[in-house]
Amino acid sequence: MKIGVDKKTRRLAPMSDTNLLLTITIVVFFVMYIAAMLFIGRGFLRVQTFFNILNENAALIILSCGMSIVMITGGIDISVGKLTALICMSAAVNLDYHGGSVMTAVLLSLAIGLAFGIVQGALVAFLDIQPFIVTLAGMFFAKGMTTIVNSTQFNVQNEAFVALKNTRIYIPFLGSVNRRGVFVPAYVEIGVIVAVVAVIVLFFILRWTKLGRSFYAVGGNPQSANMLGINVRKTRFLAHLLCGLLAGIGGFVYFLHVGSGAPSHATGAEMNAIASSIIGGTMLTGGVGNIIGTFFGVLSLSTIKNIVSLLGLDDAWWTNITVAAMICIFLVVQSIVLLRKNKNS
Amino acid sequence: MQKDSVLEMRGIYKTFYSVKALQNVDFTLREGEIHALMGENGAGKSTLIKVLTGVYSKDAGQVFLKGHEGPISIKSPEEAQKAGISTVYQEITLCPNLTVAENMYIGRSKGILTNWHKMNASADKILESLGIPAKAEQQLGSCSIAVQQMVAIARAVDMECKVLILDEPTSSLDESEVAKLFRLMLDLKARGVGIIFVTHFLDQVYEVCDRITVLRDGQLVGEYAIENLPRVELVSKMLGKDLDDLSEIKSGDEEAKIGSEIVYEADELSSVAARYPFHFSIHKGEVNGFTGLLGSGRSECVRAIFGADKVTGGKVRIDGKDIHIKKPRDAMKHGIGYLPEDRKRDGIVGDLSVRDNIILALQVMEGFFGPISKAKAEKFADEYIKLLEIKTASTDTPIKSLSGGNQQKVILARWLLTNPQYLILDEPTRGIDIGTKIEIQKLVLKLAGEGKSVTFISSEIDEMLRTCSRLIVMRDGKEVGELSGSDLTQSKVMSTIAGGAR
């Protein structure tokens, strides 16, 4: 029996590390979600719960995508959380105090994100400074700038913006029947559409463009990538630039979701983004990772938080410990699988 | 520039950490020739190549390339590729996390998008035509080192290059793979490609090359047509001195030592890396060797002795007493020293100084609470640098800036310093020039003369025949024979490896 199985597996082309980790992530997410539906029931049986997870996490998905790209090249960006707060505050001030329109707020968000990406990328790529240190400085700068722009929280009143914020996109044929027997269709916010488009576009870039493959090559072995004729500096620069741009987009999506500016916005978002990337199968050592995995990483992280709160363990420390356990389990599973696989070959 | 040359380098200078790596070196490569670049370790071959491919910037000198007006300046490997210079390095310079096909095409395909289907198809075609046992979609990291090296060669070959540089590409290939590579080189030569071939194997040079340029100590010795330079002269030019008579180095009384007291005995020793358990014994004061083809299990065997791979069973006796060796430190405490095969991975600590690398094993033996004073360390380092003639700017120089042969000597010094009773040398002469090889062989015999036991492993059989008094022959992970005395001949070893049947 056993010999027969061996022969069969040998005939299949071995899976790449990236695809293997992606498969694990997706399987774990579905197992977890289905288990929640079966054993907890309640809210998990309603379709809208799933879409609410998306609504709540659209910004995080976008931020995590940028994080994954930087991590694939072997770097890290811990500025994105505070950067999101800065973008929210700037956009809010622009809309309510400077008579800006939704368009100017979007452009402002993108410009801020891009500016951070360019400066941080240049420092990392062309001056060979550790990405952790560069983005640590970026984090403090963004934090300081947020309070300079405006030091207190306020809700945006701009009508066009509020209308956009409250726009619901209904999903055809999906929804649930409420207690009174009325069918309530499921909906998503605009941010979710942006996030899904970003995931698809980035997946395409990482899989099929030369730039995307260069990210993997540089993360796998920068010296080799250089010898193979890849411009390592340019690639690293573009990874940070892309991450900054995505922080700009993600920042606006966050803003669109909360509808206010506050220095405390998106606190710890960078850590959630890193956690999601890791759960999604991106390795901190670089060279391995997948955007689809990151997407499911965010969903898994958020689902586990929901499960914890539905179980009545709604204290912050329960959530934190669960998330910690989850990251640990994922890292251990990933290491075991990769070690085994590499030993066999 | 001469009419038929594709590449000319004139007056190249390069200095590292005050070591003059290249001084006024000239090099000319003609169209459709295979040109061997020869020299001892530290002669400057690798440096010259890295200057040419833009990995290092030169301090002075000019490079001319066919089709370019005037001297060109190559600042990065990317530019070198675009100019038509492709390179296969000794170390694998591919990305293990990408697929085989990607490693062949990344950094040189046109357009923004990657056409996976087309890329995989053409990669499979090339892999098949070169007989490389790998699939295009396979992740490179899952291939063996030899296959990875072949993939690197396939990449270089597939590029429309004018100059192909092969920097010791054969050190991880077996005979049939080398033969394939040579067919490929001759094919490219016929198409007018100029090939620079760096190797330590003299046989290979005389098999395929047309011309030889010899470097020594960073300076040009000369350029010769192959037919005008007999082997002995080549060797003496590389060494800068007349070659010692190699057959003289082994003393005549080795027969007497066999059968003397057993210092190490392994009974059914098995490890995670080994396919079959090992059973053998080591005598006092002998030089024995494990021989066999690549992958025959000789390295796995000695790694198990030292505890470098996890030991899973069997009994080990030293001086008749049962002992357990679970990790390298246990082995060291029992007086076993091990010079690993892959010095980059298991041996050197690149950023530490030569001195720190030398005292490393001794420090572990003494424990970290009995630090070795700097003065004492300095004394040890100086002593061994002199004894082994290690070429280094100072004891403070980081070891990574030394040449391969000198790194090897530093690791050897590290083990000699611990005064081991049983020293295992796994491929100590790989990638090392002939002069150093002979020095190491002599040193091995001297150690045995002092009553120490040495296990010497080398893929060059004649080198083992010169040094060892007993050979354990392995095939497919099993011990298949033991040769000593008058049986120690090339043909006998070959037939034992082959299993007696042809």
PDB file of C-alpha atoms in Angstrom, chain A residues 10-18 204 206-211 213-214 216-221 223-231 286-288 341-342 345, chain B residues 50 53 55 76-78 81 89 91-99 102-103 106-116 135 137-139 141-143 155 272:
ATOM      1  CA  ARG A  10       6.465  11.301  -6.823  1.00  0.00           C
ATOM      2  CA  ARG A  11       4.775  11.614 -10.168  1.00  0.00           C
ATOM      3  CA  LEU A  12       3.161  14.904  -9.220  1.00  0.00           C
ATOM      4  CA  ALA A  13       5.357  17.984  -9.609  1.00  0.00           C
ATOM      5  CA  PRO A  14       6.263  19.146  -6.090  1.00  0.00           C
ATOM      6  CA  MET A  15       4.360  22.207  -4.942  1.00  0.00           C
ATOM      7  CA  SER A  16       6.260  25.426  -4.476  1.00  0.00           C
ATOM      8  CA  ASP A  17       6.609  26.718  -0.919  1.00  0.00           C
ATOM      9  CA  THR A  18       4.357  29.648  -1.751  1.00  0.00           C
ATOM     10  CA  PHE A 204      -1.885  39.492 -11.196  1.00  0.00           C
ATOM     11  CA  LEU A 206       2.930  39.248  -8.439  1.00  0.00           C
ATOM     12  CA  ARG A 207       2.162  36.253 -10.589  1.00  0.00           C
ATOM     13  CA  TRP A 208       2.547  37.478 -14.129  1.00  0.00           C
ATOM     14  CA  THR A 209       4.675  40.571 -14.299  1.00  0.00           C
ATOM     15  CA  LYS A 210       8.441  40.717 -14.337  1.00  0.00           C
ATOM     16  CA  LEU A 211       8.335  43.197 -11.475  1.00  0.00           C
ATOM     17  CA  ARG A 213       8.658  37.913 -10.000  1.00  0.00           C
ATOM     18  CA  SER A 214      11.581  40.215  -9.182  1.00  0.00           C
ATOM     19  CA  TYR A 216      10.236  37.035  -5.116  1.00  0.00           C
ATOM     20  CA  ALA A 217      13.757  36.747  -6.537  1.00  0.00           C
ATOM     21  CA  VAL A 218      15.074  39.589  -4.391  1.00  0.00           C
ATOM     22  CA  GLY A 219      13.434  38.135  -1.307  1.00  0.00           C
ATOM     23  CA  GLY A 220      14.743  34.667  -2.066  1.00  0.00           C
ATOM     24  CA  ASN A 221      18.371  35.666  -2.372  1.00  0.00           C
ATOM     25  CA  GLN A 223      22.921  38.421  -4.168  1.00  0.00           C
ATOM     26  CA  SER A 224      21.685  35.805  -6.618  1.00  0.00           C
ATOM     27  CA  ALA A 225      18.999  38.126  -7.904  1.00  0.00           C
ATOM     28  CA  ASN A 226      21.705  40.692  -8.593  1.00  0.00           C
ATOM     29  CA  MET A 227      23.775  38.097 -10.444  1.00  0.00           C
ATOM     30  CA  LEU A 228      20.717  37.086 -12.439  1.00  0.00           C
ATOM     31  CA  GLY A 229      20.529  40.623 -13.749  1.00  0.00           C
ATOM     32  CA  ILE A 230      17.767  42.007 -11.558  1.00  0.00           C
ATOM     33  CA  ASN A 231      18.124  45.565 -10.343  1.00  0.00           C
ATOM     34  CA  GLY A 286      11.301  36.811   2.250  1.00  0.00           C
ATOM     35  CA  GLY A 287      10.745  35.150  -1.086  1.00  0.00           C
ATOM     36  CA  VAL A 288       7.601  33.276  -0.123  1.00  0.00           C
ATOM     37  CA  LYS A 341       9.188  18.786   2.434  1.00  0.00           C
ATOM     38  CA  ASN A 342      12.778  19.928   2.124  1.00  0.00           C
ATOM     39  CA  SER A 345      13.642  16.096  -1.621  1.00  0.00           C
TER      40      SER A 345
ATOM     41  CA  LYS B  50      33.961  39.541 -10.926  1.00  0.00           C
ATOM     42  CA  THR B  53      30.965  40.999 -14.771  1.00  0.00           C
ATOM     43  CA  VAL B  55      30.274  42.567  -9.342  1.00  0.00           C
ATOM     44  CA  SER B  76      26.511  45.567 -12.633  1.00  0.00           C
ATOM     45  CA  PRO B  77      25.819  41.943 -13.618  1.00  0.00           C
ATOM     46  CA  GLU B  78      22.714  43.266 -15.341  1.00  0.00           C
ATOM     47  CA  GLN B  81      24.332  40.379 -19.375  1.00  0.00           C
ATOM     48  CA  TYR B  89      29.644  31.043 -10.832  1.00  0.00           C
ATOM     49  CA  GLU B  91      28.597  29.083  -5.943  1.00  0.00           C
ATOM     50  CA  ILE B  92      25.004  28.715  -7.063  1.00  0.00           C
ATOM     51  CA  THR B  93      23.696  32.176  -7.817  1.00  0.00           C
ATOM     52  CA  LEU B  94      20.072  31.327  -8.388  1.00  0.00           C
ATOM     53  CA  CYS B  95      16.997  31.915  -6.265  1.00  0.00           C
ATOM     54  CA  PRO B  96      15.907  28.740  -4.461  1.00  0.00           C
ATOM     55  CA  ASN B  97      12.348  29.975  -3.944  1.00  0.00           C
ATOM     56  CA  LEU B  98      11.623  30.364  -7.667  1.00  0.00           C
ATOM     57  CA  THR B  99      10.947  27.633 -10.193  1.00  0.00           C
ATOM     58  CA  GLU B 102      12.005  31.278 -13.755  1.00  0.00           C
ATOM     59  CA  ASN B 103      15.610  30.983 -12.718  1.00  0.00           C
ATOM     60  CA  ILE B 106      14.280  36.008 -14.919  1.00  0.00           C
ATOM     61  CA  GLY B 107      16.173  39.230 -15.450  1.00  0.00           C
ATOM     62  CA  ARG B 108      16.560  38.759 -19.177  1.00  0.00           C
ATOM     63  CA  SER B 109      13.151  38.240 -20.786  1.00  0.00           C
ATOM     64  CA  LYS B 110      11.592  41.078 -22.742  1.00  0.00           C
ATOM     65  CA  GLY B 111       8.280  42.762 -22.026  1.00  0.00           C
ATOM     66  CA  ILE B 112       6.508  43.420 -18.757  1.00  0.00           C
ATOM     67  CA  LEU B 113       4.584  40.190 -18.448  1.00  0.00           C
ATOM     68  CA  THR B 114       5.734  36.656 -17.799  1.00  0.00           C
ATOM     69  CA  ASN B 115       4.282  34.080 -20.160  1.00  0.00           C
ATOM     70  CA  TRP B 116       4.424  31.029 -17.899  1.00  0.00           C
ATOM     71  CA  LYS B 135      11.189  19.980 -14.507  1.00  0.00           C
ATOM     72  CA  GLU B 137       7.747  24.011 -12.880  1.00  0.00           C
ATOM     73  CA  GLN B 138       9.800  22.513 -10.071  1.00  0.00           C
ATOM     74  CA  GLN B 139      10.966  24.818  -7.309  1.00  0.00           C
ATOM     75  CA  GLY B 141      15.362  24.583  -3.961  1.00  0.00           C
ATOM     76  CA  SER B 142      14.048  21.045  -4.298  1.00  0.00           C
ATOM     77  CA  CYS B 143      16.762  20.101  -6.828  1.00  0.00           C
ATOM     78  CA  ARG B 155      20.563  29.711 -18.308  1.00  0.00           C
ATOM     79  CA  VAL B 272      19.093  10.427   9.700  1.00  0.00           C
TER      80      VAL B 272
END
